[in-house]
mmCIF file of C-alpha atoms in Angstrom:
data_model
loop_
_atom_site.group_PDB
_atom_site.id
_atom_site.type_symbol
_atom_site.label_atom_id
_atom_site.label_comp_id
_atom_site.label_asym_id
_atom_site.label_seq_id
_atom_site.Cartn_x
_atom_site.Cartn_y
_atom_site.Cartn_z
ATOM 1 C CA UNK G 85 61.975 93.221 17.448
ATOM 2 C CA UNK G 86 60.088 95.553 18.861
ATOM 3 C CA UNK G 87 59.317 96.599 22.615
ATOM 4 C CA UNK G 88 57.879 98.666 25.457
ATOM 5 C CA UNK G 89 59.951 99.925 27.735
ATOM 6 C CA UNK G 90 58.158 100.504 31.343
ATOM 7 C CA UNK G 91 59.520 98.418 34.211
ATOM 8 C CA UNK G 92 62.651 96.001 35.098
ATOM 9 C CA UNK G 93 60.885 93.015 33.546
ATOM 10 C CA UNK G 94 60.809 94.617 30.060
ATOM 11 C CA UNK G 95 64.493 95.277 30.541
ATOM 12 C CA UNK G 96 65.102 91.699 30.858
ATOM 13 C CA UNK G 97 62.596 90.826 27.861
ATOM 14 C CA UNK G 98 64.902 93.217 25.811
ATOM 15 C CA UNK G 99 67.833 91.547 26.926
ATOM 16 C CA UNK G 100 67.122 88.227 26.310
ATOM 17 C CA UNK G 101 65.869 88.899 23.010
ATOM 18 C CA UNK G 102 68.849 90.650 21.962
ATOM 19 C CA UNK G 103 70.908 87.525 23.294
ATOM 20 C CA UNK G 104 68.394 84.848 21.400
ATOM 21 C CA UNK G 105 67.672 86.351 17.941
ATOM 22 C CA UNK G 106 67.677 83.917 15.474
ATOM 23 C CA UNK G 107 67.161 86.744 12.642
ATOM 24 C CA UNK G 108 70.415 88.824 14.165
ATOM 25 C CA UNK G 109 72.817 85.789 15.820
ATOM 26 C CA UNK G 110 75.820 86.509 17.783
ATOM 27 C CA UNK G 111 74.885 89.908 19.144
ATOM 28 C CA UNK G 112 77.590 91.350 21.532
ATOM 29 C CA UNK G 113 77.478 95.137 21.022
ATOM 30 C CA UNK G 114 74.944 97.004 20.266
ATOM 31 C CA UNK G 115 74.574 101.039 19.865
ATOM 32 C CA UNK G 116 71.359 102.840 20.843
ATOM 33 C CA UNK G 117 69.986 106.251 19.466
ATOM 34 C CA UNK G 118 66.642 108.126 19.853
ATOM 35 C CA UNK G 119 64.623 109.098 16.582
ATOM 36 C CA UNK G 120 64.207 112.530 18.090
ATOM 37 C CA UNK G 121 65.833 114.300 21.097
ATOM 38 C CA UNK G 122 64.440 112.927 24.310
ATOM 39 C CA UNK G 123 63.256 109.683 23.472
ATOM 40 C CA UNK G 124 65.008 108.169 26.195
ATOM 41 C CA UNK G 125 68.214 105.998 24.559
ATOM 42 C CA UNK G 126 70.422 107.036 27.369
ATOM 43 C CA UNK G 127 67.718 105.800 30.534
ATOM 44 C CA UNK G 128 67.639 102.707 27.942
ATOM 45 C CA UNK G 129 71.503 102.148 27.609
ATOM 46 C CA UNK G 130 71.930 101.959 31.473
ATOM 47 C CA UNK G 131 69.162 100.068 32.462
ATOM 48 C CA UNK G 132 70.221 97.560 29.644
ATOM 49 C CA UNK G 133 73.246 97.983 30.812
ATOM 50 C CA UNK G 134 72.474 97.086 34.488
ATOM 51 C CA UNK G 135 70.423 93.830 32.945
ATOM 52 C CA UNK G 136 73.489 92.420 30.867
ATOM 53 C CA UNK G 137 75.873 92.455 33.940
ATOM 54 C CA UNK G 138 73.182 90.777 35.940
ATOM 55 C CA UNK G 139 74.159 87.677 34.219
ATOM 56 C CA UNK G 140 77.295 88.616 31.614
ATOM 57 C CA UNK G 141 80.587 88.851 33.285
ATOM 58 C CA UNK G 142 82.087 91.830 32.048
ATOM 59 C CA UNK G 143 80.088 94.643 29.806
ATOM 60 C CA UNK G 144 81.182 98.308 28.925
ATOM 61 C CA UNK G 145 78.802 101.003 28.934
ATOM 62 C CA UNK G 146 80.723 103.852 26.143
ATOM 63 C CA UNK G 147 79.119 106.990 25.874
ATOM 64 C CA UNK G 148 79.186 108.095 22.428
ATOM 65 C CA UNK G 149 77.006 111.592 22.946
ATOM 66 C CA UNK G 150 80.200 113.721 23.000
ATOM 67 C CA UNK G 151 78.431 117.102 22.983
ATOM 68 C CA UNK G 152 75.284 115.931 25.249
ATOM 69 C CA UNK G 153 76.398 113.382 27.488
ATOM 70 C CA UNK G 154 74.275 111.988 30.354
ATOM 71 C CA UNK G 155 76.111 108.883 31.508
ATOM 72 C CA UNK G 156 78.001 110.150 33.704
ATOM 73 C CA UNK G 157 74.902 111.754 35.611
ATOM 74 C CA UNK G 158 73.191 108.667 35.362
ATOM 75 C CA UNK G 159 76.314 106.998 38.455
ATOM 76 C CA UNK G 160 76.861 110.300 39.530
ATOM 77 C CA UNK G 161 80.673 110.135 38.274
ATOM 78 C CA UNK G 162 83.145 112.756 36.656
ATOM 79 C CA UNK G 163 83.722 113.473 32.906
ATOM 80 C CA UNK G 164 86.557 115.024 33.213
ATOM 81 C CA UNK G 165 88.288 113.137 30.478
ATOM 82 C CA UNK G 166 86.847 109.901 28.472
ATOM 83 C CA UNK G 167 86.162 109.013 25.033
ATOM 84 C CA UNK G 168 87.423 112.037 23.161
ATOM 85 C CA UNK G 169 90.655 111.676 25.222
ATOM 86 C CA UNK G 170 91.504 108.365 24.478
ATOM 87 C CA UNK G 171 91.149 108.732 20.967
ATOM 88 C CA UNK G 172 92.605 112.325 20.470
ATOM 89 C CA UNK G 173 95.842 110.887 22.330
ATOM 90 C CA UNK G 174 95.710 107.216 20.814
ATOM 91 C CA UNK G 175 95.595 105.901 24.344
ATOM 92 C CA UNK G 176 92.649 103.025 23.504
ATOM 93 C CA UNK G 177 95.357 100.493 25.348
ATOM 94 C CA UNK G 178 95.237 102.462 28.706
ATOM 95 C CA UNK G 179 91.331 102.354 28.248
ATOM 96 C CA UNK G 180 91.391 100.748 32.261
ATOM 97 C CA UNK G 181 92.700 104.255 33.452
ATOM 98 C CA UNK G 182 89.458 106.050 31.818
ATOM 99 C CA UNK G 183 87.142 103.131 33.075
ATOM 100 C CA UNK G 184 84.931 103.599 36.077
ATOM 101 C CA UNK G 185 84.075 99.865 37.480
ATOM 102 C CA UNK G 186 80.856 98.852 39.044
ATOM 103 C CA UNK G 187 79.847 96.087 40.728
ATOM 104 C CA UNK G 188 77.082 94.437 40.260
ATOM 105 C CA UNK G 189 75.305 93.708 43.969
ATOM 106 C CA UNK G 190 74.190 90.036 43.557
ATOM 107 C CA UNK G 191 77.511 88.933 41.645
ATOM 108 C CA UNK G 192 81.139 89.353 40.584
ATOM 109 C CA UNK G 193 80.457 90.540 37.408
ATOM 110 C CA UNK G 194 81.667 94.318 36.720
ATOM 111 C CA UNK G 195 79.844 97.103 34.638
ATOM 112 C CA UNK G 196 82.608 99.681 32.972
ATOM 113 C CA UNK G 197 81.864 103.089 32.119
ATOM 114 C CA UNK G 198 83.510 104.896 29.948
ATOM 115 C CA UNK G 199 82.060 108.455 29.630
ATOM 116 C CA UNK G 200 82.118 110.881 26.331
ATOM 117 C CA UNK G 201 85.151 112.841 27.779
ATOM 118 C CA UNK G 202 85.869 117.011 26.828
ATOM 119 C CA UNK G 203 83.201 118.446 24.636
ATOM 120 C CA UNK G 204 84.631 119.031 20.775
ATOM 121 C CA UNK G 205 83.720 120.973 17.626
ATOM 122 C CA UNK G 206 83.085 117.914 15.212
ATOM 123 C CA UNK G 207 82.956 114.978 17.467
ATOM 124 C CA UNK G 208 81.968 112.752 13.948
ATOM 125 C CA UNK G 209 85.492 113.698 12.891
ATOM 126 C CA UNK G 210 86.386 111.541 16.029
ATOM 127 C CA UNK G 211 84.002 108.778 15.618
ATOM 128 C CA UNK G 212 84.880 108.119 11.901
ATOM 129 C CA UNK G 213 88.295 107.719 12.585
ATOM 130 C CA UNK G 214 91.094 105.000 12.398
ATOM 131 C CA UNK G 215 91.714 105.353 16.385
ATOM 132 C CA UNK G 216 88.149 104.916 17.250
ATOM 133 C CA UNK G 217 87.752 101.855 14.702
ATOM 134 C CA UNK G 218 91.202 100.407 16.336
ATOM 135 C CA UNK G 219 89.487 100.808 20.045
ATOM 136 C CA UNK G 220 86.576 99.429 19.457
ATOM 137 C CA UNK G 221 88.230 96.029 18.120
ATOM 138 C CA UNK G 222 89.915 96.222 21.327
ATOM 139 C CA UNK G 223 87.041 96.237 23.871
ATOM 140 C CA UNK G 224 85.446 93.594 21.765
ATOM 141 C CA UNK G 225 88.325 91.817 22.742
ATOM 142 C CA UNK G 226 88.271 92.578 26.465
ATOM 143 C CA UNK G 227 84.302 92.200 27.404
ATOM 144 C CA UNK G 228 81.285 90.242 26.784
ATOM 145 C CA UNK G 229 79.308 92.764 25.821
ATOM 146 C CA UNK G 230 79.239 96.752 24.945
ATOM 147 C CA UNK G 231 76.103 99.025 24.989
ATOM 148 C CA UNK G 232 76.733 102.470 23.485
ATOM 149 C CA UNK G 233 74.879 105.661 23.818
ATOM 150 C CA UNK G 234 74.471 107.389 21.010
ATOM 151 C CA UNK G 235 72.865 111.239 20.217
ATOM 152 C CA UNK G 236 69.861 111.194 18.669
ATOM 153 C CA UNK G 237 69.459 111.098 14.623
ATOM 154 C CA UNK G 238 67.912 114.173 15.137
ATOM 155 C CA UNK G 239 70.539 115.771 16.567
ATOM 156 C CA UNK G 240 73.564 114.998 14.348
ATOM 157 C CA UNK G 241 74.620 111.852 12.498
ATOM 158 C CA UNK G 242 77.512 110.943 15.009
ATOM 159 C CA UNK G 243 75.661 107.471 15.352
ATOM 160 C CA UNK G 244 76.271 106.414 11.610
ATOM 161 C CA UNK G 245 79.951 105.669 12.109
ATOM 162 C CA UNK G 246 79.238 104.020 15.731
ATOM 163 C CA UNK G 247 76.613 101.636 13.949
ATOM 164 C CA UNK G 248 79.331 100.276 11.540
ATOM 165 C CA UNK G 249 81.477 98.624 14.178
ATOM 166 C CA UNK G 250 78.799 97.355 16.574
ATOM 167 C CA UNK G 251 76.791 94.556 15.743
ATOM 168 C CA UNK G 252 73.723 95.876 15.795
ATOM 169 C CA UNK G 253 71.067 99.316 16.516
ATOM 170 C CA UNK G 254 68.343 99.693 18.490
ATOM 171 C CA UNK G 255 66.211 102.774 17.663
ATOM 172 C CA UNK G 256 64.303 104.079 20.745
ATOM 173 C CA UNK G 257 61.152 106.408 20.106
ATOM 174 C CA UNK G 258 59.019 107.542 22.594
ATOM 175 C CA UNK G 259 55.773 106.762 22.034
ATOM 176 C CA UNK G 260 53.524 109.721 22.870
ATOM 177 C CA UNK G 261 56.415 112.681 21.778
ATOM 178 C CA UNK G 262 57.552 111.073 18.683
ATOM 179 C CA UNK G 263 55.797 111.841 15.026
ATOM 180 C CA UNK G 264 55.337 108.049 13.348
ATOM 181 C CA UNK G 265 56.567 109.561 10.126
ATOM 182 C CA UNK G 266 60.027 110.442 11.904
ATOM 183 C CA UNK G 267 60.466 107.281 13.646
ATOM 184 C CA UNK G 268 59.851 105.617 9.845
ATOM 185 C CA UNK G 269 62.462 108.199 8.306
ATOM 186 C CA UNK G 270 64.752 107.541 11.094
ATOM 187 C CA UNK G 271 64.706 103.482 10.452
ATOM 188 C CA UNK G 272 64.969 104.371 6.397
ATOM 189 C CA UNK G 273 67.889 106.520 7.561
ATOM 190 C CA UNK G 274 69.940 103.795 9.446
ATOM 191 C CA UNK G 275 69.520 101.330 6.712
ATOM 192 C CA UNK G 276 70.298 103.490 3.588
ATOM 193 C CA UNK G 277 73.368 104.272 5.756
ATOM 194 C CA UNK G 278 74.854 100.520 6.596
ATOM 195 C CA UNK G 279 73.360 99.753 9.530
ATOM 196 C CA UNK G 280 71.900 96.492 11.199
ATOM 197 C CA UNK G 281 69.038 97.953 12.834
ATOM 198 C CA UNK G 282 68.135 95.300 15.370
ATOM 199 C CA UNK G 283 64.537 96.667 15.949
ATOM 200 C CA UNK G 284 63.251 99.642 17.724
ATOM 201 C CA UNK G 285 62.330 100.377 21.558
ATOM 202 C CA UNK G 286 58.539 102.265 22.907
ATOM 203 C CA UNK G 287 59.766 104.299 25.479
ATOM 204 C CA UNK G 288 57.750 105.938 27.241
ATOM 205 C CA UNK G 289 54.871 103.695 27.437
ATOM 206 C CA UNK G 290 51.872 103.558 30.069
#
């Protein structure tokens, strides 16, 4: 799977071939991370986001980038406490009181967000953790679908743990910044790690 990311419809290509791929069946969370800083996974995530909850009843946007987040920007919300809260204090089961809700204009259907929370020292030591595996059963329990932002593989390895309990990754390289050789070591990189790399994303693209 592979695709260029430049207007709404592409969005909704992306989509849909997530939903209908006979090679990966049964997607219904996926993690995305850039092969380099500023490829563009977090524009990606809430666009994607916007397209599932066109048509999916309930999906939760996470932001996994605890020491860069951007989600938060992207609805113009607070991060005054998120992610790293809910797992430092083992309060997955109150995740509704760190949730913002968003309706979607031309249905019922809701878009959560759930941003990255505090900043911390290690935030892997987070992410590999028993509390985050525990919450992340949970909201695969609770919505149709979850799309979470992850740092780049440049940046740190944070997205490793994240890509064992989704069901798939979605590398996003930006076409004219990123070096080919990176984007190949990057895909090498997921795999030799455990995860079900779905296919990778152009971003970026005239």
């Amino acid at each position: 799977m592979e695709h260029n990311i430049s207007s709404s419809s592409a969005y909704r290509r992306l989509r849909t071939n997530i939903e209908y791929n006979e090679k990966h069946p049964h997607i219904h969370s996926v993690c995305l991370t850039g092969a380099d800083h500023g490829a563009g996974a977090t524009t990606i995530s809430v666009n994607l986001a916007y397209c599932f909850v066109a048509n999916t009843r309930k999906v939760l946007l996470l932001d996994c980038n605890i020491n860069d987040p951007h989600i938060h920007e992207c609805f113009n919300i607070k991060n005054d406490f998120g992610l790293t809260d809910i797992l430092e204090d083992n309060d997955y089961t109150n995740y509704l009181k760190y949730t913002k809700a968003i309706k979607d204009s031309y249905s019922d259907n809701e878009l959560h967000v759930i941003t990255a929370g505090n900043e911390r020292k290690h935030p892997i030591d987070l992410l590999s953790g028993q509390s985050f595996k525990e919450f992340m059963q949970l909201m695969k329990s609770e919505y149709d679908f979850i799309i979470v932002d992850c740092p780049s593989l440049e940046s740190c390895s944070d997205v490793i743990p994240v890509s064992h309990l989704v069901d798939g990754t979605i590398l996003v390289v930006s076409l004219p910044e990123t070096d080919k050789n990176i984007a190949k070591r990057s895909i090498e990189r997921l795999k030799r790690n455990g995860a079900k790399v779905l296919g990778t994303v152009l971003n970026k693209v005239e």
